[in-house]
PDB file of C-alpha atoms in Angstrom:
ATOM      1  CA  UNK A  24     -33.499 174.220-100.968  1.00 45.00           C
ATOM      2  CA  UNK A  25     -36.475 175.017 -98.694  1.00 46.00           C
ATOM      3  CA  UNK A  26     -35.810 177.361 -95.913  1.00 48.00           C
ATOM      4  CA  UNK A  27     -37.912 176.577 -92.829  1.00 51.00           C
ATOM      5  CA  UNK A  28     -38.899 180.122 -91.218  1.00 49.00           C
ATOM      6  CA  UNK A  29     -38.985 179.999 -87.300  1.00 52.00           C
ATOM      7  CA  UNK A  30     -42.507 181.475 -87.108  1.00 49.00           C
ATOM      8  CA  UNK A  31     -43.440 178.667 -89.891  1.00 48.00           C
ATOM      9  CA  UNK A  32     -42.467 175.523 -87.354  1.00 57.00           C
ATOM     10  CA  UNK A  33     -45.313 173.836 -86.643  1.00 79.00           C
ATOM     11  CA  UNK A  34     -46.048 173.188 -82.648  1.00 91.00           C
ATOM     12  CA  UNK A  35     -46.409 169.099 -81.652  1.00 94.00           C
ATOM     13  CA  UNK A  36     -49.565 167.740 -81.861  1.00 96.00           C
ATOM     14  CA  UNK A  37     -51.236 165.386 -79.102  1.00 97.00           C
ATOM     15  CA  UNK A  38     -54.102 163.536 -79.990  1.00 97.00           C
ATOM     16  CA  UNK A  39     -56.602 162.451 -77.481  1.00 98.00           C
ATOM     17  CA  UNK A  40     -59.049 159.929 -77.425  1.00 97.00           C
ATOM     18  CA  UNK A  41     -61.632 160.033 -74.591  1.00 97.00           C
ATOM     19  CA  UNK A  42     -62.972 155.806 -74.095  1.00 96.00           C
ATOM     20  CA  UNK A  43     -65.429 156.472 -71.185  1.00 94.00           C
ATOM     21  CA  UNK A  44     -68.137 153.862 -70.264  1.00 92.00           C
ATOM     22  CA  UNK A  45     -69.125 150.327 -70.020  1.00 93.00           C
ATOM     23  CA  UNK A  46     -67.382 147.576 -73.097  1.00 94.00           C
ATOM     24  CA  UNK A  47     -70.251 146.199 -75.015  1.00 92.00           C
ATOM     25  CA  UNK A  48     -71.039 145.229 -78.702  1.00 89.00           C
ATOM     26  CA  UNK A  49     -74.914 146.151 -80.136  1.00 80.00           C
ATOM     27  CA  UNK A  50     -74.835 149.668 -78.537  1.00 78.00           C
ATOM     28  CA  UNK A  51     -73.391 152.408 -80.251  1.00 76.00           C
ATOM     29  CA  UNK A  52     -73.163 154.739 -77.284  1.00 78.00           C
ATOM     30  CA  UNK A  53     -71.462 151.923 -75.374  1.00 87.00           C
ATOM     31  CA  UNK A  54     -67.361 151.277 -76.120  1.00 93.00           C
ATOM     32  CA  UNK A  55     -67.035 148.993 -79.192  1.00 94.00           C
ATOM     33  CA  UNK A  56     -65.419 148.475 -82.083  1.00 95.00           C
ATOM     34  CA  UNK A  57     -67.512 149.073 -84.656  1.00 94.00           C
ATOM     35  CA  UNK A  58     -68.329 152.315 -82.997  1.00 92.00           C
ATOM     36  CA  UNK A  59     -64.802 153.845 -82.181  1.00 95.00           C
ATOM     37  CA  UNK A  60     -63.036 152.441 -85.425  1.00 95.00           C
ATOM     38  CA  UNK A  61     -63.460 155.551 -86.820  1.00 94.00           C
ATOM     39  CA  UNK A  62     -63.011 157.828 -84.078  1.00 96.00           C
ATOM     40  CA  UNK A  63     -59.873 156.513 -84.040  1.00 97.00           C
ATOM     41  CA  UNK A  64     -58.257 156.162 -87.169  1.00 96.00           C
ATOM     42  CA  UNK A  65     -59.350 159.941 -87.243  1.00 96.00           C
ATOM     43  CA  UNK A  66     -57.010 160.516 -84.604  1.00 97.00           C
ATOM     44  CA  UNK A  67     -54.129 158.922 -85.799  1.00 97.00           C
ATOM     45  CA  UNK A  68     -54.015 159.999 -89.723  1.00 95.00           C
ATOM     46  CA  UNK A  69     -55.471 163.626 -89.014  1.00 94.00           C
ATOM     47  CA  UNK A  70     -52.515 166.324 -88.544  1.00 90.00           C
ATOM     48  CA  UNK A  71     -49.663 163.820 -88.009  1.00 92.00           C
ATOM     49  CA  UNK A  72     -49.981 163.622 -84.332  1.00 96.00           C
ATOM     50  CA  UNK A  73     -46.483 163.216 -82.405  1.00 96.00           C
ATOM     51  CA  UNK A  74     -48.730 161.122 -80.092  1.00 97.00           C
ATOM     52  CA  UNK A  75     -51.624 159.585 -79.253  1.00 98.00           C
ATOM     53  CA  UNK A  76     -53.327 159.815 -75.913  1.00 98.00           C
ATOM     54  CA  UNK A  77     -55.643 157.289 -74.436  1.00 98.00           C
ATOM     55  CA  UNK A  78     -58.061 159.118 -71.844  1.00 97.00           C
ATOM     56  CA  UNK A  79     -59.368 156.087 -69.998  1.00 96.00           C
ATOM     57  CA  UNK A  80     -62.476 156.122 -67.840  1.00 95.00           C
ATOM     58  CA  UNK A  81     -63.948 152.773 -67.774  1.00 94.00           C
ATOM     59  CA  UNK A  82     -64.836 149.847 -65.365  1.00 93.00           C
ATOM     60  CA  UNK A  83     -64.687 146.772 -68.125  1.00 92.00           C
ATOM     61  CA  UNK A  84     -66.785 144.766 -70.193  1.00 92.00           C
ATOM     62  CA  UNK A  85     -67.089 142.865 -72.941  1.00 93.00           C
ATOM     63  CA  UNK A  86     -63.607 140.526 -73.299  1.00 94.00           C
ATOM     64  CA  UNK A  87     -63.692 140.645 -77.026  1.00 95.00           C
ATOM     65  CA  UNK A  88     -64.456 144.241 -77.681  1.00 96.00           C
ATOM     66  CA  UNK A  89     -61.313 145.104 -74.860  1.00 96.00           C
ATOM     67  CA  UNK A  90     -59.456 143.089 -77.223  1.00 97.00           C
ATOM     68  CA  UNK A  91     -60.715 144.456 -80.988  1.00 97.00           C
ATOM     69  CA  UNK A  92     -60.306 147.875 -79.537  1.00 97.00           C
ATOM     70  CA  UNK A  93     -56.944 147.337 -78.079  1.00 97.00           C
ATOM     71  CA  UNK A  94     -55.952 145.773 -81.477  1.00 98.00           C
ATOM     72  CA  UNK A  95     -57.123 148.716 -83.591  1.00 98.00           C
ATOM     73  CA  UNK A  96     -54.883 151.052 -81.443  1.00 98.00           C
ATOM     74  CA  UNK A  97     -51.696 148.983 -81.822  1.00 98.00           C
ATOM     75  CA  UNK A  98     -52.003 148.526 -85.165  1.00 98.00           C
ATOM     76  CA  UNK A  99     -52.461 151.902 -86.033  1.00 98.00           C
ATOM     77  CA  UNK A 100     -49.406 153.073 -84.094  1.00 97.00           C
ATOM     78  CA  UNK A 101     -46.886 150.541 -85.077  1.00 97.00           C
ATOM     79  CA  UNK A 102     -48.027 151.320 -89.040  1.00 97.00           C
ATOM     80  CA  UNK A 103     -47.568 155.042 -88.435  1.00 96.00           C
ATOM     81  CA  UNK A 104     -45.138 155.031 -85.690  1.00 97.00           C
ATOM     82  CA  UNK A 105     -46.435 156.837 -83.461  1.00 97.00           C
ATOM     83  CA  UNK A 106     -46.007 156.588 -79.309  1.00 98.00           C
ATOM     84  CA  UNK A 107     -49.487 156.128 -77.363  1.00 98.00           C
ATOM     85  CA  UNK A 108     -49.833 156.835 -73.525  1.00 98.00           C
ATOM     86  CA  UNK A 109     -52.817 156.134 -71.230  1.00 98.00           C
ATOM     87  CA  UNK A 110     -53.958 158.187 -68.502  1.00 98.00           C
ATOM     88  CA  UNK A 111     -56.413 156.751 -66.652  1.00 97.00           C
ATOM     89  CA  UNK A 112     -58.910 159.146 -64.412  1.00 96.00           C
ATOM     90  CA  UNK A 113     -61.526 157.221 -62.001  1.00 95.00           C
ATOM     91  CA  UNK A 114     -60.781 153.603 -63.353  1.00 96.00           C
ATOM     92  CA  UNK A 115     -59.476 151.199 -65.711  1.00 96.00           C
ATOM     93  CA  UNK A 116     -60.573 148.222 -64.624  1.00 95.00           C
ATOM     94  CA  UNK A 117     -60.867 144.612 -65.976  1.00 94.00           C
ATOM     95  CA  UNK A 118     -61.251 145.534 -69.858  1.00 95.00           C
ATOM     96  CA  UNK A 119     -60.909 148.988 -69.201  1.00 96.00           C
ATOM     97  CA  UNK A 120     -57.088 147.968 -68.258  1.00 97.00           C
ATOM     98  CA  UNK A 121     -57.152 145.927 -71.142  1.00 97.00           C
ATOM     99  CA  UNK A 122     -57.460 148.905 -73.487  1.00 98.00           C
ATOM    100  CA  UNK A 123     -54.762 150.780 -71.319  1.00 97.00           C
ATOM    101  CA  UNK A 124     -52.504 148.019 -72.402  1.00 97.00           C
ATOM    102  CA  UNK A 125     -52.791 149.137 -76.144  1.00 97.00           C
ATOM    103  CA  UNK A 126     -50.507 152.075 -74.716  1.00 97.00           C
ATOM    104  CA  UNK A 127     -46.570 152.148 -74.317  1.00 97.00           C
ATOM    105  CA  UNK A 128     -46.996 154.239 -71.205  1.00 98.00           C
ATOM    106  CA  UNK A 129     -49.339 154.013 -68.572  1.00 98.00           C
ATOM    107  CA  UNK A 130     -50.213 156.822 -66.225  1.00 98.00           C
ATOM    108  CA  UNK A 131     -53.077 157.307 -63.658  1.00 97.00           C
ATOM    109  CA  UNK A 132     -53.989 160.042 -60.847  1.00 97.00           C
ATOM    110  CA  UNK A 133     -52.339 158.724 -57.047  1.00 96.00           C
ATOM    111  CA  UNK A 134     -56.621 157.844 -56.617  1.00 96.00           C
ATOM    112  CA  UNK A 135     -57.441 156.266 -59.658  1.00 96.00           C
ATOM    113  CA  UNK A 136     -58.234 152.574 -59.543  1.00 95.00           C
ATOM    114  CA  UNK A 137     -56.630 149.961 -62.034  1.00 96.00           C
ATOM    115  CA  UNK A 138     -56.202 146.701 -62.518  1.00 92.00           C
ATOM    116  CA  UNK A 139     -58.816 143.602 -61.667  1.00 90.00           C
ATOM    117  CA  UNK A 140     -57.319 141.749 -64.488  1.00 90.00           C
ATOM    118  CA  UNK A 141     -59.838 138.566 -64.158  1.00 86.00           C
ATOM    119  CA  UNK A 142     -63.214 137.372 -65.896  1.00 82.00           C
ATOM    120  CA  UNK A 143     -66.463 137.326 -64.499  1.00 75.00           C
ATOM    121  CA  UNK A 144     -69.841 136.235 -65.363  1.00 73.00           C
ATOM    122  CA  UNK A 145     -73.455 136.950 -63.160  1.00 74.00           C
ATOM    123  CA  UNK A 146     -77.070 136.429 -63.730  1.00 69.00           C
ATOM    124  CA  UNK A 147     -79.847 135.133 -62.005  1.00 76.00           C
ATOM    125  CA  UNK A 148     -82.097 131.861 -60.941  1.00 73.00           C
ATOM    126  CA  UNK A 149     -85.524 131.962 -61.762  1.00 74.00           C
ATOM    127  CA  UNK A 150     -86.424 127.826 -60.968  1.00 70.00           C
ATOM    128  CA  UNK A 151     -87.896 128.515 -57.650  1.00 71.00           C
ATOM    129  CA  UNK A 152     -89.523 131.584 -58.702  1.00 74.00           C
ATOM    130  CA  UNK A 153     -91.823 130.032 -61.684  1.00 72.00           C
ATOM    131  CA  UNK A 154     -92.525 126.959 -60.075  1.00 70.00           C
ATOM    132  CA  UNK A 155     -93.579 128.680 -57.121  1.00 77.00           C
ATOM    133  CA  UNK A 156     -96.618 130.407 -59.190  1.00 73.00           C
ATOM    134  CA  UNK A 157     -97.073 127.038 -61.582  1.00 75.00           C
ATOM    135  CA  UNK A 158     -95.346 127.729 -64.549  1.00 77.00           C
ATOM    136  CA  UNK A 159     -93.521 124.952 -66.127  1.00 74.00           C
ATOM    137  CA  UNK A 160     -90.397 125.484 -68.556  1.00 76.00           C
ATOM    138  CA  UNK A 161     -90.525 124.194 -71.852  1.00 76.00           C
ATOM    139  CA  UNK A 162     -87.676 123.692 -73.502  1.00 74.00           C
ATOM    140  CA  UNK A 163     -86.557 121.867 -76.763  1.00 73.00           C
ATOM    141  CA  UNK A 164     -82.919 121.579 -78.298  1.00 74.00           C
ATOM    142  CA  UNK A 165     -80.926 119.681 -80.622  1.00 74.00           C
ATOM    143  CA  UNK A 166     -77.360 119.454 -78.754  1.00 71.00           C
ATOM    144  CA  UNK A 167     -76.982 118.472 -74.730  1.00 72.00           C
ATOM    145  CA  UNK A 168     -75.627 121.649 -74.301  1.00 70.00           C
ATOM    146  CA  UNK A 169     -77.434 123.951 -76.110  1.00 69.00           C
ATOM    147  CA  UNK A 170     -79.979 124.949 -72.904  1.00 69.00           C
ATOM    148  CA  UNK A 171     -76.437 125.349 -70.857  1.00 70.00           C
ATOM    149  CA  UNK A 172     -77.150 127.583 -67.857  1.00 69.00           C
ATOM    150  CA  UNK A 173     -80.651 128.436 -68.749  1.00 73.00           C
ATOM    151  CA  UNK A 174     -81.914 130.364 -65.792  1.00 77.00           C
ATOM    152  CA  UNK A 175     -85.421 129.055 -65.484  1.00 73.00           C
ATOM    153  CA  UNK A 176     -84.479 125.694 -65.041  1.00 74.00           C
ATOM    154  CA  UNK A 177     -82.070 124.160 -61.639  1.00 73.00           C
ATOM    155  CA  UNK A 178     -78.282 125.132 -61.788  1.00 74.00           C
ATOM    156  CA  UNK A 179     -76.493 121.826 -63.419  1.00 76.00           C
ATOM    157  CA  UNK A 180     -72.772 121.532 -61.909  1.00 79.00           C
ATOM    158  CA  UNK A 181     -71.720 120.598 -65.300  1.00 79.00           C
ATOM    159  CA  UNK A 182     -72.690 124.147 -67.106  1.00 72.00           C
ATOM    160  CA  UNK A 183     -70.816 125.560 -64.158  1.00 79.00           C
ATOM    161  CA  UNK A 184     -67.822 123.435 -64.593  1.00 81.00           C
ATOM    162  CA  UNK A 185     -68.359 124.220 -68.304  1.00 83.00           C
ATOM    163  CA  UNK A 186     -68.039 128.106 -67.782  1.00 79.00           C
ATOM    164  CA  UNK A 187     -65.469 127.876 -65.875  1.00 84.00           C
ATOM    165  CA  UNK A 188     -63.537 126.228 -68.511  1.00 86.00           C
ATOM    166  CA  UNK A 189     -64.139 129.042 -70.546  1.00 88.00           C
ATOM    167  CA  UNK A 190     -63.668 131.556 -67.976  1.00 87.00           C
ATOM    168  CA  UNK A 191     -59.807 130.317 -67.536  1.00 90.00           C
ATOM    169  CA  UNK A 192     -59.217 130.968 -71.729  1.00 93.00           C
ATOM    170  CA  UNK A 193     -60.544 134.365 -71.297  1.00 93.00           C
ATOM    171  CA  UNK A 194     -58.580 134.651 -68.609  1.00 94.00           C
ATOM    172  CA  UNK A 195     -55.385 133.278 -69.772  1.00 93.00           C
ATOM    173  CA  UNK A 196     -55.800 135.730 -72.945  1.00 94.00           C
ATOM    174  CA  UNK A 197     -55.842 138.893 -70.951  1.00 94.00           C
ATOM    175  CA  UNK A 198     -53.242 137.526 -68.701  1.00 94.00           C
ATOM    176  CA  UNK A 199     -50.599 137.077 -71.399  1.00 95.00           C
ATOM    177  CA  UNK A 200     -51.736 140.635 -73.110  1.00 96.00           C
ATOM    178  CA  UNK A 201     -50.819 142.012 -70.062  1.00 96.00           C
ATOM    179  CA  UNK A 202     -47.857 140.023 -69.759  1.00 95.00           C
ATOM    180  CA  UNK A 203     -47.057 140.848 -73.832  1.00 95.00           C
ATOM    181  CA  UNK A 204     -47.215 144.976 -73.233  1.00 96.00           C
ATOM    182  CA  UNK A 205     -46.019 145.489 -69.468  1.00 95.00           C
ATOM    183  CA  UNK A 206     -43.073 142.900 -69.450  1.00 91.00           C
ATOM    184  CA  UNK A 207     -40.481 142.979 -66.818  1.00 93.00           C
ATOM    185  CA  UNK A 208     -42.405 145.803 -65.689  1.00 95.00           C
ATOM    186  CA  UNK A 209     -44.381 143.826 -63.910  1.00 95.00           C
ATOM    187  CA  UNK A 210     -43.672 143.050 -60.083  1.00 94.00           C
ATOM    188  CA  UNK A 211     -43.741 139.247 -59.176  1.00 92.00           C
ATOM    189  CA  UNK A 212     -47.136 139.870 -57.179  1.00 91.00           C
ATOM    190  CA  UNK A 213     -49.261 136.671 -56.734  1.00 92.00           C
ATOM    191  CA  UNK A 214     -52.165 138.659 -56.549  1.00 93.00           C
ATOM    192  CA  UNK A 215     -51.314 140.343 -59.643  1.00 91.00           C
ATOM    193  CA  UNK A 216     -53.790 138.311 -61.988  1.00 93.00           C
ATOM    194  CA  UNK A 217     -56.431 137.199 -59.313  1.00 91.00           C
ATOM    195  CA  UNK A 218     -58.785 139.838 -60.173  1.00 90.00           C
ATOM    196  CA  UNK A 219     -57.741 142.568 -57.637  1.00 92.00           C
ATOM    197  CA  UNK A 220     -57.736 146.288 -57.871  1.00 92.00           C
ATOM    198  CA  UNK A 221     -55.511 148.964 -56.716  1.00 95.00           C
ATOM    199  CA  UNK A 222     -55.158 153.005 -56.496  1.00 96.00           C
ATOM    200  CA  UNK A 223     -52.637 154.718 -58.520  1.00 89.00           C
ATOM    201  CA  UNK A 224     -49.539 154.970 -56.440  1.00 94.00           C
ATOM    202  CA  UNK A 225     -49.419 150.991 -55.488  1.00 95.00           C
ATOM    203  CA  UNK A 226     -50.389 150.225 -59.246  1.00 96.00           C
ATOM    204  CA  UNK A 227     -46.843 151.793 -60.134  1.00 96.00           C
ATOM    205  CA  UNK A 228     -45.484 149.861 -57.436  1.00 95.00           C
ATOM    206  CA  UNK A 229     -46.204 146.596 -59.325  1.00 95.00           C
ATOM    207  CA  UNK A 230     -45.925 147.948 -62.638  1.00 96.00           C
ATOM    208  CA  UNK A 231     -49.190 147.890 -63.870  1.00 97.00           C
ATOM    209  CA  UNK A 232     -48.822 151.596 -64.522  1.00 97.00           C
ATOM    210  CA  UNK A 233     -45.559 153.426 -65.276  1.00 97.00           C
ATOM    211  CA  UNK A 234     -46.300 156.516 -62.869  1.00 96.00           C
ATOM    212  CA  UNK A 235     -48.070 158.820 -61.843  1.00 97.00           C
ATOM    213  CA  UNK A 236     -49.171 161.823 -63.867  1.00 96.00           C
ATOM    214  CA  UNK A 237     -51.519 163.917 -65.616  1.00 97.00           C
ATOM    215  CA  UNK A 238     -52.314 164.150 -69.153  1.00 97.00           C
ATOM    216  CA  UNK A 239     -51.611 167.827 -70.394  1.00 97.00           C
ATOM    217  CA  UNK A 240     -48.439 168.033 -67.631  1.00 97.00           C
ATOM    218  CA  UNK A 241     -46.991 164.697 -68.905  1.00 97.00           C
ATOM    219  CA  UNK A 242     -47.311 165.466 -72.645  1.00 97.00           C
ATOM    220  CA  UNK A 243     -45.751 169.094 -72.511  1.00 97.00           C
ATOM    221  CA  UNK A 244     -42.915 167.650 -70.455  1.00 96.00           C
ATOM    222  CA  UNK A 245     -42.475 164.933 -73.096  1.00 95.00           C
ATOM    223  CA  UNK A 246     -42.938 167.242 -76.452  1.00 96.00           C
ATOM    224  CA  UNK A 247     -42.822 171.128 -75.039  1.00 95.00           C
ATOM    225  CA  UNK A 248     -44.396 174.004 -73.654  1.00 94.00           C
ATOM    226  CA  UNK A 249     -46.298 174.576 -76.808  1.00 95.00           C
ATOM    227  CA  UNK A 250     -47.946 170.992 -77.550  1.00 96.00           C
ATOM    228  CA  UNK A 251     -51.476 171.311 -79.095  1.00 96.00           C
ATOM    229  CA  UNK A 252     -53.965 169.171 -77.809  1.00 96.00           C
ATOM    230  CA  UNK A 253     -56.901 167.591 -80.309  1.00 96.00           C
ATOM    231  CA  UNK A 254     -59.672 166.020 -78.396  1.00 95.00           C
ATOM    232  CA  UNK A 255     -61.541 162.959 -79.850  1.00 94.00           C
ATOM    233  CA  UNK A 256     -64.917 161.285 -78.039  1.00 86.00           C
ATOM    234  CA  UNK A 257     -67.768 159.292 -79.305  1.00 81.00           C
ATOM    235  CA  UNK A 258     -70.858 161.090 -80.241  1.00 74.00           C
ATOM    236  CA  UNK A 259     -74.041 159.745 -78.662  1.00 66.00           C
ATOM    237  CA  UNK A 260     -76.464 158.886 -81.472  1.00 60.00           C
ATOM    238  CA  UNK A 261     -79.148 161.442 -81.586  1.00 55.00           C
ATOM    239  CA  UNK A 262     -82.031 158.870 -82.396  1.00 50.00           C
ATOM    240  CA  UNK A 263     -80.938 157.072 -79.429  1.00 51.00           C
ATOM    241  CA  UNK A 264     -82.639 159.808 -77.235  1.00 50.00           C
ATOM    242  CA  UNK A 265     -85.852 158.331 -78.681  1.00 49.00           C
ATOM    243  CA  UNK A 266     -88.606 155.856 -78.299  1.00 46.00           C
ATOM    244  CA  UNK A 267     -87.484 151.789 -77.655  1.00 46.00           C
ATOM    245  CA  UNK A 268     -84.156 152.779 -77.699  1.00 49.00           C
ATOM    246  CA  UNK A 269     -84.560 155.425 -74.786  1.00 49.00           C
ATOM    247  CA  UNK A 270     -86.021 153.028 -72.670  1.00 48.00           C
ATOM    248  CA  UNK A 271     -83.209 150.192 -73.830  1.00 48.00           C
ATOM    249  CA  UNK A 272     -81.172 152.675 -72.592  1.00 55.00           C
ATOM    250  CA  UNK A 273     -82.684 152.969 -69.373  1.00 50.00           C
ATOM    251  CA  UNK A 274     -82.257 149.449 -68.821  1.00 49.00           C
ATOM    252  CA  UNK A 275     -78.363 149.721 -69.811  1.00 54.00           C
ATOM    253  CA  UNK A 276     -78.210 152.622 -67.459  1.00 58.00           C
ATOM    254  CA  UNK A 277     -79.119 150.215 -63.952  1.00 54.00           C
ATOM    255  CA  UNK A 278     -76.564 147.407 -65.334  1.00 61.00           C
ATOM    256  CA  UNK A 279     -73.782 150.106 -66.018  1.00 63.00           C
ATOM    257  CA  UNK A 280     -74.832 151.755 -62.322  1.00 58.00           C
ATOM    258  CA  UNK A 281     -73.851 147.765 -61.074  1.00 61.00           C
ATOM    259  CA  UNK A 282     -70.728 147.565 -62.980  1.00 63.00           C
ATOM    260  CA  UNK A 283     -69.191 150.902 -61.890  1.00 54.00           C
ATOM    261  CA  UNK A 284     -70.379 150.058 -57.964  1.00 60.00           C
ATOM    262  CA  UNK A 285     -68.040 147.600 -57.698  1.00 59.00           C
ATOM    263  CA  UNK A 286     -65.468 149.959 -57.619  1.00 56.00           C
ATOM    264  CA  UNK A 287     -67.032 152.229 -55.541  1.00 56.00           C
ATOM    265  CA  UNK A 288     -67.917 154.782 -57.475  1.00 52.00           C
TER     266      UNK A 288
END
């Protein structure tokens, strides 16, 4: 028989992985897959955490990364059992919501900003703009739709039409994962999946969050005084500071600037 000395018992563990930033596949210091997969299984096979904890801090993105990411989480805690809460700080927003999902509880400061569960897609026109200075577009393709939306030639209404059609999948897909994790927590708010936002105290109101909280606060009233906290966040490649992909990263830096603005922050 093995006795267990008091001094010996080992304090609960918590965790926490920090997803901060803009969605996006290609760009390893951006949220992705490919990028976090390790990060994460890290967290949830070193020191058999009693929990995992989602620190959330992002305005959306890529659709199919929100999703991979999401996956990777769920799977990971159903095969070890283990609980996972979100806590959401400035935003989690359109994808960023989506990977708050991936947790059984959801919890965000009374002025965080959640929800704008929708799809949307932006560019630009350059027709007017070429032909005013004489250049003509040349463009050859195999397939009637392989030059859809090209944005130096006239808007057609059926690549529009055709977007949108796509646009209402993508759409549908993050409507029922939100339907799939928050259940009959949801309120029966029309303006639930129309791409809307909210702060934290009306977000509990129609369930998209379960309350509000903090993370260290909420985890030692769930596991104890003495929970130890592990922190987990991606690691900015060190090449990256460098060269082409500095300036690439310049670039990425005005089109994140856009994407967190339209939450006001």
């Amino acid at each position: 028989m093995q006795m267990r000395l008091p001094f010996m018992s080992r304090k609960p563990l918590v965790a926490v992985i920090r997803l901060q930033g803009i969605i996006a596949s290609g760009n390893p210091a951006r949220l992705n897959d490919i990028a976090l997969a390790p990060m994460i299984e890290k967290a949830f096979r070193r020191g058999k955490p009693a929990a995992v904890a989602l620190l959330l801090n992002s305005p959306g993105g890529s659709p199919v990364q929100s999703s991979l990411i999401a996956a990777r989480v769920r799977r990971l805690a159903d095969e070890r059992g283990i609980p996972v809460y979100a806590f959401v700080e400035d935003v989690a927003a359109s994808g960023g919501y989506w990977l708050a999902t991936a947790a059984d509880e959801i919890y965000a400061d009374p002025n965080s900003i959640v929800g704008s569960i929708g799809v949307i897609s932006a560019g630009f026109g350059f027709d007017k703009f070429i032909g005013r200075y004489g250049v003509e577009r040349r463009v050859y393709t195999a397939g009637e739709s392989k030059s859809m939306l090209d944005p130096f030639r006239p808007e057609k209404a059926e690549d529009v039409e055709r977007l949108k059609e796509l646009q209402t999948q993508i759409h549908d897909n993050f409507k029922d994962q939100v339907r799939s994790r928050r259940g009959a927590k949801l309120a029966q708010d029309p303006r639930l999946f129309t791409g809307e936002f909210w702060v934290g105290k009306r977000a509990a109101e129609i369930g998209l969050v379960d309350g509000i909280g903090h993370l260290v606060p909420v985890m030692k009233d769930r596991f104890g005084k003495d929970t130890r906290f592990v922190s987990y966040k991606q690691k900015r490649p060190f090449l990256s500071r460098f060269g082409r992909a500095m300036a690439a990263e310049a670039v990425a830096g005005v089109e994140d600037r856009a994407t967190w603005a339209q939450f006001g922050l």
